[in-house]
CSV table of C-alpha atoms in Angstrom, one decimal:
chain,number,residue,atom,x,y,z
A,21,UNK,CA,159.4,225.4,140.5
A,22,UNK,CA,155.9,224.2,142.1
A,23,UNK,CA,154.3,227.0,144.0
A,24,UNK,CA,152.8,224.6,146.5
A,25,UNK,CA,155.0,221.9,148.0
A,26,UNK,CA,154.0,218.0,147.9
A,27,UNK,CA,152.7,218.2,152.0
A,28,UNK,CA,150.6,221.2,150.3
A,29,UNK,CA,148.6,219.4,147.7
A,30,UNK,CA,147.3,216.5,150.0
A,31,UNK,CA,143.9,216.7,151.3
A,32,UNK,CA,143.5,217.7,154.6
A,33,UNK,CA,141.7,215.2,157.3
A,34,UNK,CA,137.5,215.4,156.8
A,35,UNK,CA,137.4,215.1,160.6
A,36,UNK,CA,138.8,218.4,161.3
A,37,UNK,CA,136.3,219.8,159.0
A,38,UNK,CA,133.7,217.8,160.9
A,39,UNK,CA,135.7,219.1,164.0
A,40,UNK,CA,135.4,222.8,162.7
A,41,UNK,CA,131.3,222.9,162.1
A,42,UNK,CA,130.7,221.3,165.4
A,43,UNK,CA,132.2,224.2,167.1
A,44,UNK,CA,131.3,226.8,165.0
A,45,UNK,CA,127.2,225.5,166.0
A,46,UNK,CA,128.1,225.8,169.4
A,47,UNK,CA,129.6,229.0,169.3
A,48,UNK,CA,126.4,230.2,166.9
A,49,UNK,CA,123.9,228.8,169.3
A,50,UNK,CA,125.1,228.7,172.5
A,51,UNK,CA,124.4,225.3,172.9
A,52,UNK,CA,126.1,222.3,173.0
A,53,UNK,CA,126.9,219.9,170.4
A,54,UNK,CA,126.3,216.2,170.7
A,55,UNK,CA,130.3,215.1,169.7
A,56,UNK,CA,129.8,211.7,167.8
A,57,UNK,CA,131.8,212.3,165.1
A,58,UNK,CA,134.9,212.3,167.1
A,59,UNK,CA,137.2,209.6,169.1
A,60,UNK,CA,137.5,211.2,172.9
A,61,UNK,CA,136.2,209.2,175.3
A,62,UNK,CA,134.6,210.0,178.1
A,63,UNK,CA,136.4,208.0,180.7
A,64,UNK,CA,140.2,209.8,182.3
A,65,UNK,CA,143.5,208.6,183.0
A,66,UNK,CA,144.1,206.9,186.3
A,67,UNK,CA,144.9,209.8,188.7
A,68,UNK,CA,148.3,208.0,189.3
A,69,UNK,CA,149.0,208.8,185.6
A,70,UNK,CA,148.9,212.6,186.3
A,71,UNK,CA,150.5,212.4,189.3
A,72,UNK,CA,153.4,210.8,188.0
A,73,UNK,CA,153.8,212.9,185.3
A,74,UNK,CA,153.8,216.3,187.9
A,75,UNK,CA,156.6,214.4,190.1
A,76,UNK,CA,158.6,213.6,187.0
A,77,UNK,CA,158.5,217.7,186.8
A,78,UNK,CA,158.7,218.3,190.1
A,79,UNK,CA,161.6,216.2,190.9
A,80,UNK,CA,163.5,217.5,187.8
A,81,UNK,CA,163.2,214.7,185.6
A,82,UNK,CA,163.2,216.6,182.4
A,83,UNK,CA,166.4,215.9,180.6
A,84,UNK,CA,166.5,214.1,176.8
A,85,UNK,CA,166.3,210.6,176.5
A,86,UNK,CA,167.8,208.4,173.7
A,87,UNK,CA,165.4,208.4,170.7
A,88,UNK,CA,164.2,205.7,171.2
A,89,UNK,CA,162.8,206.8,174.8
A,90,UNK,CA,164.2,205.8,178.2
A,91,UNK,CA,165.3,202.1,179.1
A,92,UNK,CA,163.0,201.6,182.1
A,93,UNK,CA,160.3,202.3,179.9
A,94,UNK,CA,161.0,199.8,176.6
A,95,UNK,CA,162.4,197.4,179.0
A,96,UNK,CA,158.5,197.4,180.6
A,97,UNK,CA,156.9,198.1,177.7
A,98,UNK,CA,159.0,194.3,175.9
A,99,UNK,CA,157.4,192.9,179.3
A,100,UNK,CA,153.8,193.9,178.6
A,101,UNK,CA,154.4,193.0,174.5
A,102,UNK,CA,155.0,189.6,175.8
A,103,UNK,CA,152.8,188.9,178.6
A,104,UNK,CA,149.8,190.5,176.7
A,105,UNK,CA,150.7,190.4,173.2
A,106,UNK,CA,152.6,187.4,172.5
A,107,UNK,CA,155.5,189.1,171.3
A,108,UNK,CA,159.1,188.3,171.9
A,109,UNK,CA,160.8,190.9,170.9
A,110,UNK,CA,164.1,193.1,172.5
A,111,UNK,CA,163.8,196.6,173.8
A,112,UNK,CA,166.4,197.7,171.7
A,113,UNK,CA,163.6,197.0,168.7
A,114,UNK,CA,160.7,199.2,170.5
A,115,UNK,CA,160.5,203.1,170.1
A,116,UNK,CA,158.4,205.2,172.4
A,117,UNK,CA,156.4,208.0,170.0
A,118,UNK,CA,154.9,211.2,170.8
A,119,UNK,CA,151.5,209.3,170.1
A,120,UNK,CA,151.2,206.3,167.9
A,121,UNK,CA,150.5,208.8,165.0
A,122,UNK,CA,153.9,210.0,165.1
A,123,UNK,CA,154.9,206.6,165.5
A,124,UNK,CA,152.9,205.3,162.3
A,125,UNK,CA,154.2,208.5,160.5
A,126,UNK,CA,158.0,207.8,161.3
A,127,UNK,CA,157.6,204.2,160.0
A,128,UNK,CA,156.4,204.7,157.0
A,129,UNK,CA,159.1,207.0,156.4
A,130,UNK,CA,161.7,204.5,157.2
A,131,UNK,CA,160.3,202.4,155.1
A,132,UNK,CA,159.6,204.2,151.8
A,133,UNK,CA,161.5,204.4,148.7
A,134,UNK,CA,160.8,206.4,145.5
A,135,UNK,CA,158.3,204.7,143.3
A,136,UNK,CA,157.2,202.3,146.3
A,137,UNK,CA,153.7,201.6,147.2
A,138,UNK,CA,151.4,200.3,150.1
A,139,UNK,CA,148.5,198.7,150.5
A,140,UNK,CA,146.0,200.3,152.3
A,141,UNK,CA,142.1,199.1,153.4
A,142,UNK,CA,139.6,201.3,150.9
A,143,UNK,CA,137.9,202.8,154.1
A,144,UNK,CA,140.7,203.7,156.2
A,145,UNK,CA,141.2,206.2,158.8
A,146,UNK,CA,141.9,209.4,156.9
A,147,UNK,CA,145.5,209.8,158.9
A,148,UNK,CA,146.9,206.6,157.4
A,149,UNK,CA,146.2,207.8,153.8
A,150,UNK,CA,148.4,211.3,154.7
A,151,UNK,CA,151.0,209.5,156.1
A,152,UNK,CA,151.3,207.6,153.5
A,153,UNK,CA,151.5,210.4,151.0
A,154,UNK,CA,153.8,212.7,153.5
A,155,UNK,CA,156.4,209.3,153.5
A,156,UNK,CA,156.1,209.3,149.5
A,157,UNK,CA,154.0,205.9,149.1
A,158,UNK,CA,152.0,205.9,146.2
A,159,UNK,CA,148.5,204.5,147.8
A,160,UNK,CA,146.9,201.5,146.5
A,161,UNK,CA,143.6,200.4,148.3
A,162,UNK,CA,142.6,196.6,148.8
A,163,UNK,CA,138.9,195.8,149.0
A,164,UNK,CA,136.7,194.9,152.0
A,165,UNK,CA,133.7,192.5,152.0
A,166,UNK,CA,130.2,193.4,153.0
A,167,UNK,CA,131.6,193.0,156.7
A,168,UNK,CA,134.3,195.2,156.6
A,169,UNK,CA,137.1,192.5,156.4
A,170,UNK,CA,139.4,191.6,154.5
A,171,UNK,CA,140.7,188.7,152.8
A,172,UNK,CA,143.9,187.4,151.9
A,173,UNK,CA,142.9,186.7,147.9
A,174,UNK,CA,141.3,190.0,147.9
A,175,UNK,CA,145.1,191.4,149.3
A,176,UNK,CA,147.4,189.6,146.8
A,177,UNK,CA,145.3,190.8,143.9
A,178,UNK,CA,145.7,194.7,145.1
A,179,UNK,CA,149.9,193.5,145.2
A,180,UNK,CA,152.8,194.8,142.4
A,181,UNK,CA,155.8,194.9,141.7
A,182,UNK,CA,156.1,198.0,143.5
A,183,UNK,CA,154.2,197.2,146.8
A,184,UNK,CA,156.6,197.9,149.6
A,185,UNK,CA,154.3,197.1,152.4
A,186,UNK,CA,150.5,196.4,153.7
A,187,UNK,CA,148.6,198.7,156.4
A,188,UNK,CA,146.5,196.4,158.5
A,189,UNK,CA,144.3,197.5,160.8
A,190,UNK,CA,142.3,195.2,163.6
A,191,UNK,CA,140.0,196.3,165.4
A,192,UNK,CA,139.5,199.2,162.6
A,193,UNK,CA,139.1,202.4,162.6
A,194,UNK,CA,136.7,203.3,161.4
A,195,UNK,CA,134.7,200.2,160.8
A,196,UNK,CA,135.2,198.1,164.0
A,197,UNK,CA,136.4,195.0,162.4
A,198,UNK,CA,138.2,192.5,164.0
A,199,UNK,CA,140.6,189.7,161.8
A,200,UNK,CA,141.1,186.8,163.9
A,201,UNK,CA,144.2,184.4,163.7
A,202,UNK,CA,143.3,182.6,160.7
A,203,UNK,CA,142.5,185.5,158.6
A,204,UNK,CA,146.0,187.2,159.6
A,205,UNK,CA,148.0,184.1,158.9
A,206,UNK,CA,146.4,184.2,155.8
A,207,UNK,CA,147.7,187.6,155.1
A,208,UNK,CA,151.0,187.2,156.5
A,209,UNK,CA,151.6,184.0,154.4
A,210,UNK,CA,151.0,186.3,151.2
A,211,UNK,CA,152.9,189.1,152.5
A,212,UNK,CA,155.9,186.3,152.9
A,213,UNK,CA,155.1,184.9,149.5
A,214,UNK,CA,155.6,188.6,147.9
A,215,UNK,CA,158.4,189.2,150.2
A,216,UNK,CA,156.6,192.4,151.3
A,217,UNK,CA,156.3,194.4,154.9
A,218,UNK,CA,153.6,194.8,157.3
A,219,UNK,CA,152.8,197.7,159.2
A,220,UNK,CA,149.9,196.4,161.8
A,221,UNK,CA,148.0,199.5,164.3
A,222,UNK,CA,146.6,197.7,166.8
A,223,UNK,CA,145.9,201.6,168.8
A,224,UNK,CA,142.5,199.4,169.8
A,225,UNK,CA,143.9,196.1,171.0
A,226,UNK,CA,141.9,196.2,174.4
A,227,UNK,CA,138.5,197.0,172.7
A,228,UNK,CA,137.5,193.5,171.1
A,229,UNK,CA,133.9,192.5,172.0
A,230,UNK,CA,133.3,189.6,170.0
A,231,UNK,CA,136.5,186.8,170.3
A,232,UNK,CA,140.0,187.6,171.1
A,233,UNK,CA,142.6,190.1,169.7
A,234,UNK,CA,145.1,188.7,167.9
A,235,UNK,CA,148.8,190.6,167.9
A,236,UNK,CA,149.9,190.4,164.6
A,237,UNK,CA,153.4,190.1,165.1
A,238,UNK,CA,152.6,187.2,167.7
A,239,UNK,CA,152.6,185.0,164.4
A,240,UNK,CA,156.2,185.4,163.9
A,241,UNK,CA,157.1,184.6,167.6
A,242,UNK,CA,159.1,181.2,166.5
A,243,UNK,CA,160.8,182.8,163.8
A,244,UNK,CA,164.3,184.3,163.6
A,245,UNK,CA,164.4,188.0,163.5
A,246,UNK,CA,166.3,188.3,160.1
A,247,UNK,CA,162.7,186.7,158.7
A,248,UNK,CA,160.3,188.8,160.3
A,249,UNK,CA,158.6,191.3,158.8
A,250,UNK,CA,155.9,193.0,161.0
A,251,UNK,CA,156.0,196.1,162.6
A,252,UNK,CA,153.4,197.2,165.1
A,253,UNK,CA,152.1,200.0,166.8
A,254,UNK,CA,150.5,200.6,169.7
A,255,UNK,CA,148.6,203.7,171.9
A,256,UNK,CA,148.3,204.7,175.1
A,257,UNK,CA,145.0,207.3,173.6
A,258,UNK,CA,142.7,204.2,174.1
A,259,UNK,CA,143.2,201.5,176.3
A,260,UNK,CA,143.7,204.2,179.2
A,261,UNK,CA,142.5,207.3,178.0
A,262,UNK,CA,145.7,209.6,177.6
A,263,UNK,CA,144.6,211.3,174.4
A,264,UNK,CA,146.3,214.2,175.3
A,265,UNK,CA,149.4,213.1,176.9
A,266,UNK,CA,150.3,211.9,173.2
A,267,UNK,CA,152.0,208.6,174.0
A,268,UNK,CA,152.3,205.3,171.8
A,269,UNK,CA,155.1,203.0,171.0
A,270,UNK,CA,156.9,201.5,167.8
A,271,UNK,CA,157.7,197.7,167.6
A,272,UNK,CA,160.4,196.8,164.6
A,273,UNK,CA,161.3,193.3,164.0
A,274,UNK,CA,164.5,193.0,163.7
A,275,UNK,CA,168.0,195.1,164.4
A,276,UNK,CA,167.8,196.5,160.3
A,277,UNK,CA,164.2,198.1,161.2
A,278,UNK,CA,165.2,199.5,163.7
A,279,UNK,CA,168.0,201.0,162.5
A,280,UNK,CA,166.3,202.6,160.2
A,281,UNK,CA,163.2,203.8,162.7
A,282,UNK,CA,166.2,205.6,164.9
A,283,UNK,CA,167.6,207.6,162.1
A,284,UNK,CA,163.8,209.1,161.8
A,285,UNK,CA,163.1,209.6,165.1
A,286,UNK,CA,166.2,211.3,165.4
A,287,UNK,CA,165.6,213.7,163.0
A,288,UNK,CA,161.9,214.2,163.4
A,289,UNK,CA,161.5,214.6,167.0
A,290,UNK,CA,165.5,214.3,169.2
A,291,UNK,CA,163.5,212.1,171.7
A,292,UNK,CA,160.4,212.0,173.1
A,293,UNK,CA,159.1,214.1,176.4
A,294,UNK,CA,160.6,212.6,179.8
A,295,UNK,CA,157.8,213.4,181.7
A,296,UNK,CA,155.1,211.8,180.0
A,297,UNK,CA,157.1,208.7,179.5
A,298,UNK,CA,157.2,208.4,183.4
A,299,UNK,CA,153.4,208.7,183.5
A,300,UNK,CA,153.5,205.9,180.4
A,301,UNK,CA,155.8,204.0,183.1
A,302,UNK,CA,153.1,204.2,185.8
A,303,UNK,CA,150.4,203.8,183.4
A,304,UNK,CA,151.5,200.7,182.5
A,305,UNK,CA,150.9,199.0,186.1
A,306,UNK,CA,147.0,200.1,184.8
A,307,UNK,CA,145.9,196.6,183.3
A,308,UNK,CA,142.7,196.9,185.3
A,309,UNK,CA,141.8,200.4,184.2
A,310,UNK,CA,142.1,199.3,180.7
A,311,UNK,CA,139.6,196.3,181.1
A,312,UNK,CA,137.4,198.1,183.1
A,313,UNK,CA,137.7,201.1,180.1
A,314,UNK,CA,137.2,198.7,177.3
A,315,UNK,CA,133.8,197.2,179.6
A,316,UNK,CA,132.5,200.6,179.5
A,317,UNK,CA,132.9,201.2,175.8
A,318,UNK,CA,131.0,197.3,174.8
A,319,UNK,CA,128.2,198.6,177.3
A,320,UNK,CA,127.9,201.7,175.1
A,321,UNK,CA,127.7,199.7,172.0
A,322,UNK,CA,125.3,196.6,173.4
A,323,UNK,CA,122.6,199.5,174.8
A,324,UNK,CA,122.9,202.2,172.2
A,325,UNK,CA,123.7,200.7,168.9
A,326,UNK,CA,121.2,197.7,168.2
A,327,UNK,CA,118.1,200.3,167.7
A,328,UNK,CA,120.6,201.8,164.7
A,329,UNK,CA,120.6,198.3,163.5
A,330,UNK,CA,117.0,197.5,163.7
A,331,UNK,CA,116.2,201.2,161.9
A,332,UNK,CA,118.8,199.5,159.0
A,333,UNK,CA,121.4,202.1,159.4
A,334,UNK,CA,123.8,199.4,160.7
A,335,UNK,CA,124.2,196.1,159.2
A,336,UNK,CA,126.2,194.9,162.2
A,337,UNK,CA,127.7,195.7,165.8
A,338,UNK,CA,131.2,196.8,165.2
A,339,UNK,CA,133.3,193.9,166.5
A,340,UNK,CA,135.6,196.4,168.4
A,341,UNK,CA,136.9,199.7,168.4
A,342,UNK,CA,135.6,202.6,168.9
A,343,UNK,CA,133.2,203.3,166.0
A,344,UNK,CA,130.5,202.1,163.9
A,345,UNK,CA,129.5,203.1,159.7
A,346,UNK,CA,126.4,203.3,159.7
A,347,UNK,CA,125.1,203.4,156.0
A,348,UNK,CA,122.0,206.1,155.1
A,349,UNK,CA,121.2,205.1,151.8
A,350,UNK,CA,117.8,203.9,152.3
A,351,UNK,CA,117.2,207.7,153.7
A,352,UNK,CA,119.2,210.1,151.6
A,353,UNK,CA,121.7,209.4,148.8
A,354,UNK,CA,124.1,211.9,150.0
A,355,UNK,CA,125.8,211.5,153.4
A,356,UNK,CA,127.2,215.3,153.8
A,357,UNK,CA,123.7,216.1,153.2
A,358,UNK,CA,122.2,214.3,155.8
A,359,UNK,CA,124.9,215.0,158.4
A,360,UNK,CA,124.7,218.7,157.8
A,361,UNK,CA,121.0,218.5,158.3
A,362,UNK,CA,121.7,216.5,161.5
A,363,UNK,CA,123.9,218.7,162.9
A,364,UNK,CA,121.2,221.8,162.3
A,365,UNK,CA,118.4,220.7,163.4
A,366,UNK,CA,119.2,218.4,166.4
A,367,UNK,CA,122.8,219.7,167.1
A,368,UNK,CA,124.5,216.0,166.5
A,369,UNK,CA,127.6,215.9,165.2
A,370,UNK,CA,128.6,212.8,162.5
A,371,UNK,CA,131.1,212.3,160.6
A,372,UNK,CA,130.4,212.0,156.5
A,373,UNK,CA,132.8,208.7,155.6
A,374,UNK,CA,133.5,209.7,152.3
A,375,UNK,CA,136.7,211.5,153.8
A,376,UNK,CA,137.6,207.6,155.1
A,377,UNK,CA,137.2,206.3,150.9
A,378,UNK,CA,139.2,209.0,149.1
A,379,UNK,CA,141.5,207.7,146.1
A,380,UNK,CA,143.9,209.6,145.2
A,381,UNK,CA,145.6,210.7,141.6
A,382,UNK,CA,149.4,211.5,142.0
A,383,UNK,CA,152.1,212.0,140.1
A,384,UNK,CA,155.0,210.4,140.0
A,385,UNK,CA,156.4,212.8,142.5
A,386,UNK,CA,153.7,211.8,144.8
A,387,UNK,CA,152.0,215.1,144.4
A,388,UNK,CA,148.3,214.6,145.0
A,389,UNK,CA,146.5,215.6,141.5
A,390,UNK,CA,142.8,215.1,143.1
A,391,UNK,CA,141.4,213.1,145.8
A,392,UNK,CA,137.7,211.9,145.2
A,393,UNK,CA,136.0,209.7,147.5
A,394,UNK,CA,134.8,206.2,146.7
A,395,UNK,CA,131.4,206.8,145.0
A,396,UNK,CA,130.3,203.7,147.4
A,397,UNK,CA,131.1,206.1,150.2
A,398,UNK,CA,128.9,208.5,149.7
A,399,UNK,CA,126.2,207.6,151.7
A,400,UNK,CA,128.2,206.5,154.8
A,401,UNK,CA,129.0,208.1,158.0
A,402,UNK,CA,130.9,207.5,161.0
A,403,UNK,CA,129.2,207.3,164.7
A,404,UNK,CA,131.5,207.5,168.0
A,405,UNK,CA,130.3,204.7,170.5
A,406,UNK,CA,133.3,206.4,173.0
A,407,UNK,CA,131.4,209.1,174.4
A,408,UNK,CA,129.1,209.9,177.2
A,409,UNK,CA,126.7,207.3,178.0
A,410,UNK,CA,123.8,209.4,178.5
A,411,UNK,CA,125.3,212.2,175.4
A,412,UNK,CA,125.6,208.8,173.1
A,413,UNK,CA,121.9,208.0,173.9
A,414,UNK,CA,120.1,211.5,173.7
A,415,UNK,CA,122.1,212.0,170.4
A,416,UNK,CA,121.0,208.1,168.9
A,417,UNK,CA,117.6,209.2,169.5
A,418,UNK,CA,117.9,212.2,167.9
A,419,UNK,CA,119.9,210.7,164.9
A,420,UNK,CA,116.8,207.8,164.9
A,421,UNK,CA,114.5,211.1,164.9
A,422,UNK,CA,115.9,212.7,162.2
A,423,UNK,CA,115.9,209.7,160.0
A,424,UNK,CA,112.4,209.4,160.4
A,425,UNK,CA,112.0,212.9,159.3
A,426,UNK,CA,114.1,212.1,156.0
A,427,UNK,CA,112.1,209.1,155.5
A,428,UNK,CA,108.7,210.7,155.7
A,429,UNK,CA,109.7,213.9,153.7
A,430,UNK,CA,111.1,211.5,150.7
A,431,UNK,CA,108.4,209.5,150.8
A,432,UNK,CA,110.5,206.4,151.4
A,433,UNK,CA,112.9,207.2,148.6
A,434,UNK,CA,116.4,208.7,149.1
């Protein structure tokens, strides 16, 4: 018998080791840490969030729901899809999640079978690649261009026998790219031609700063459910700033999806909590707070990020999201390096994106034999835009400050 269990032998998230140093300096120095290696931003709920939320408590409205969460909720939530999204879809096919996280996590394991794989981006949020293993995917990473996207030619040739689904991510975490209708119709079409699924996270539909966001599932709108493959998720973290309220939502396409979805959530989690999904209820009457939230974020990345660009760490502003990769490899040919020196001397806190690029070797029990990074990643890191306008400035300048430094004391030469 195996002394460690599969869960045991997969790598834990780089972030939380990012997470871990940050606080450890401040706790060391006594002073505070710059936070742009993580995703909190610095905006709050509406105070009508909270507030419905207390009264949900307060009023006793605390009992189990169904799993897939209370029918006021879904039936609002179907309303928003299509007014917003472009979807048509049924309440009966959405699922409220304790976070789309859980949500992403639940989906994967309705969909996995033994010796399946998916396709995942090769820099991808670090979360996707453990919920893949956890759900018993074998991982198989398609490639990226020198934008971050992308492309349907470079998706079929990453395709098996044995692909199960895709994981597509717009606007992506943690590059900030953006597919536009064209480039997921392209997709779709070979997902349809290799009768495959599609798992789309669309946690950062509201922060698109160049063009439009495009729903994925919106492509299928005209066809019948029995065809469409898609399933989306969604977040309440972002849009309207309930990290911590751990709120998201599920979207199957048809009845057999969600059939399966319901026996997970069932199992995993009973139902999720009543009185958060009152405060989802009210947040959803919000639409104003999430424009005005996504305003703030574009203002961040239009004042703070173009002086990364010009110093070459950045080929491009992040089309959306949250996040930039910035790439140091004209400074120092080793990212950790440079982000532990960072952190140090200037108390700034990055996030080394080799943890986003690691390719796994598993068995054929899905037990995780090694996890290297991508030796392409090594010199990239991520930088939270999210944050604290006047935090996100002091610690660009500092970042800016200490590439200099690296620059000077290498003579040019990483």
């Amino acid at each position: 018998m195996n002394a460690v269990s599969r869960a045991g032998t997969i790598p834990s998230s780089c972030l939380h080791e990012v997470f871990n140093a940050a606080e450890l300096r401040e706790r060391a120095t006594g002073r505070p840490v710059i936070k742009l290696h993580v995703g909190e931003p610095y905006f709050k709920p509406p105070q009508e969030v909270a507030e419905a939320a207390a009264e949900a408590v307060r009023g006793g409205r605390t009992a189990y729901t169904s799993a897939e969460g209370m029918p006021a909720l879904r039936e609002a939530l179907a309303v928003k899809l299509e007014m917003e999204n472009g979807h048509h879809t049924s309440p009966d096919h959405i699922f409220v999640t304790p976070g789309s996280c859980q949500g992403l996590a639940a989906l994967m394991q309705s969909m996995a079978e033994p010796g399946d794989e998916l396709l995942l981006p090769e820099l991808h949020w670090p979360i996707h690649l453990q919920q893949c293993l956890l759900a018993g995917f074998r991982p198989v990473f398609y490639p990226l261009g020198a934008d971050y996207r992308p492309t349907a030619e470079g998706i079929r040739a990453a395709l098996t026998p044995r692909t199960r689904a895709i994981l597509i991510n717009s606007p992506a975490n943690p590059t900030g790219a953006v597919l536009d209708a064209d480039a997921l119709a392209a997709i779709l079409a070979v997902a349809r031609e290799r009768d495959v699924q599609i798992i789309s996270d669309e946690a950062y539909e509201h922060f698109v700063y160049d063009g439009e966001h495009t729903s994925f599932a919106s492509l299928e709108r005209g066809l019948p459910e029995s065809e469409r493959r898609i399933s989306s998720t969604f977040s309440f973290s972002k849009s309207l700033a309930m990290t911590g309220y751990r709120l998201g939502y599920v979207v199957t396409p048809n009845r057999r999806a969600a059939d399966a979805m319901r026996v997970v959530q069932e199992a995993s989690l009973v139902s999720p909590s009543t009185p958060v999904q009152y405060a989802g209820l009210t947040a959803l009457k919000s639409r104003d707070s999430a424009v005005r939230n996504a305003a703030l974020v574009r203002a961040n990345r239009d004042r703070a990020l173009p002086a990364l660009r010009d110093a070459g760490l950045l080929a491009e502003l992040p089309q959306g999201g949250w996040y930039a990769v910035l790439d140091v490899a004209g400074v120092c040919d080793d990212a950790e390096e440079f982000v532990q020196g960072l952190l140090e001397r200037y108390d700034v806190g990055l996030a080394p994106a080799a943890g986003f690029a690691l390719r796994p070797v598993v068995s054929e029990s899905v037990r995780t034999l090694s996890a290297e990074p991508a030796p392409e990643a090594r010199t990239l890191v991520r930088l939270a835009f999210c944050g604290d306008p006047q935090e996100l400035d002091t610690g660009v300048e500092r970042l800016l400050a200490h590439t200099a430094q690296w620059r000077a004391a290498s003579g040019g030469h990483p």
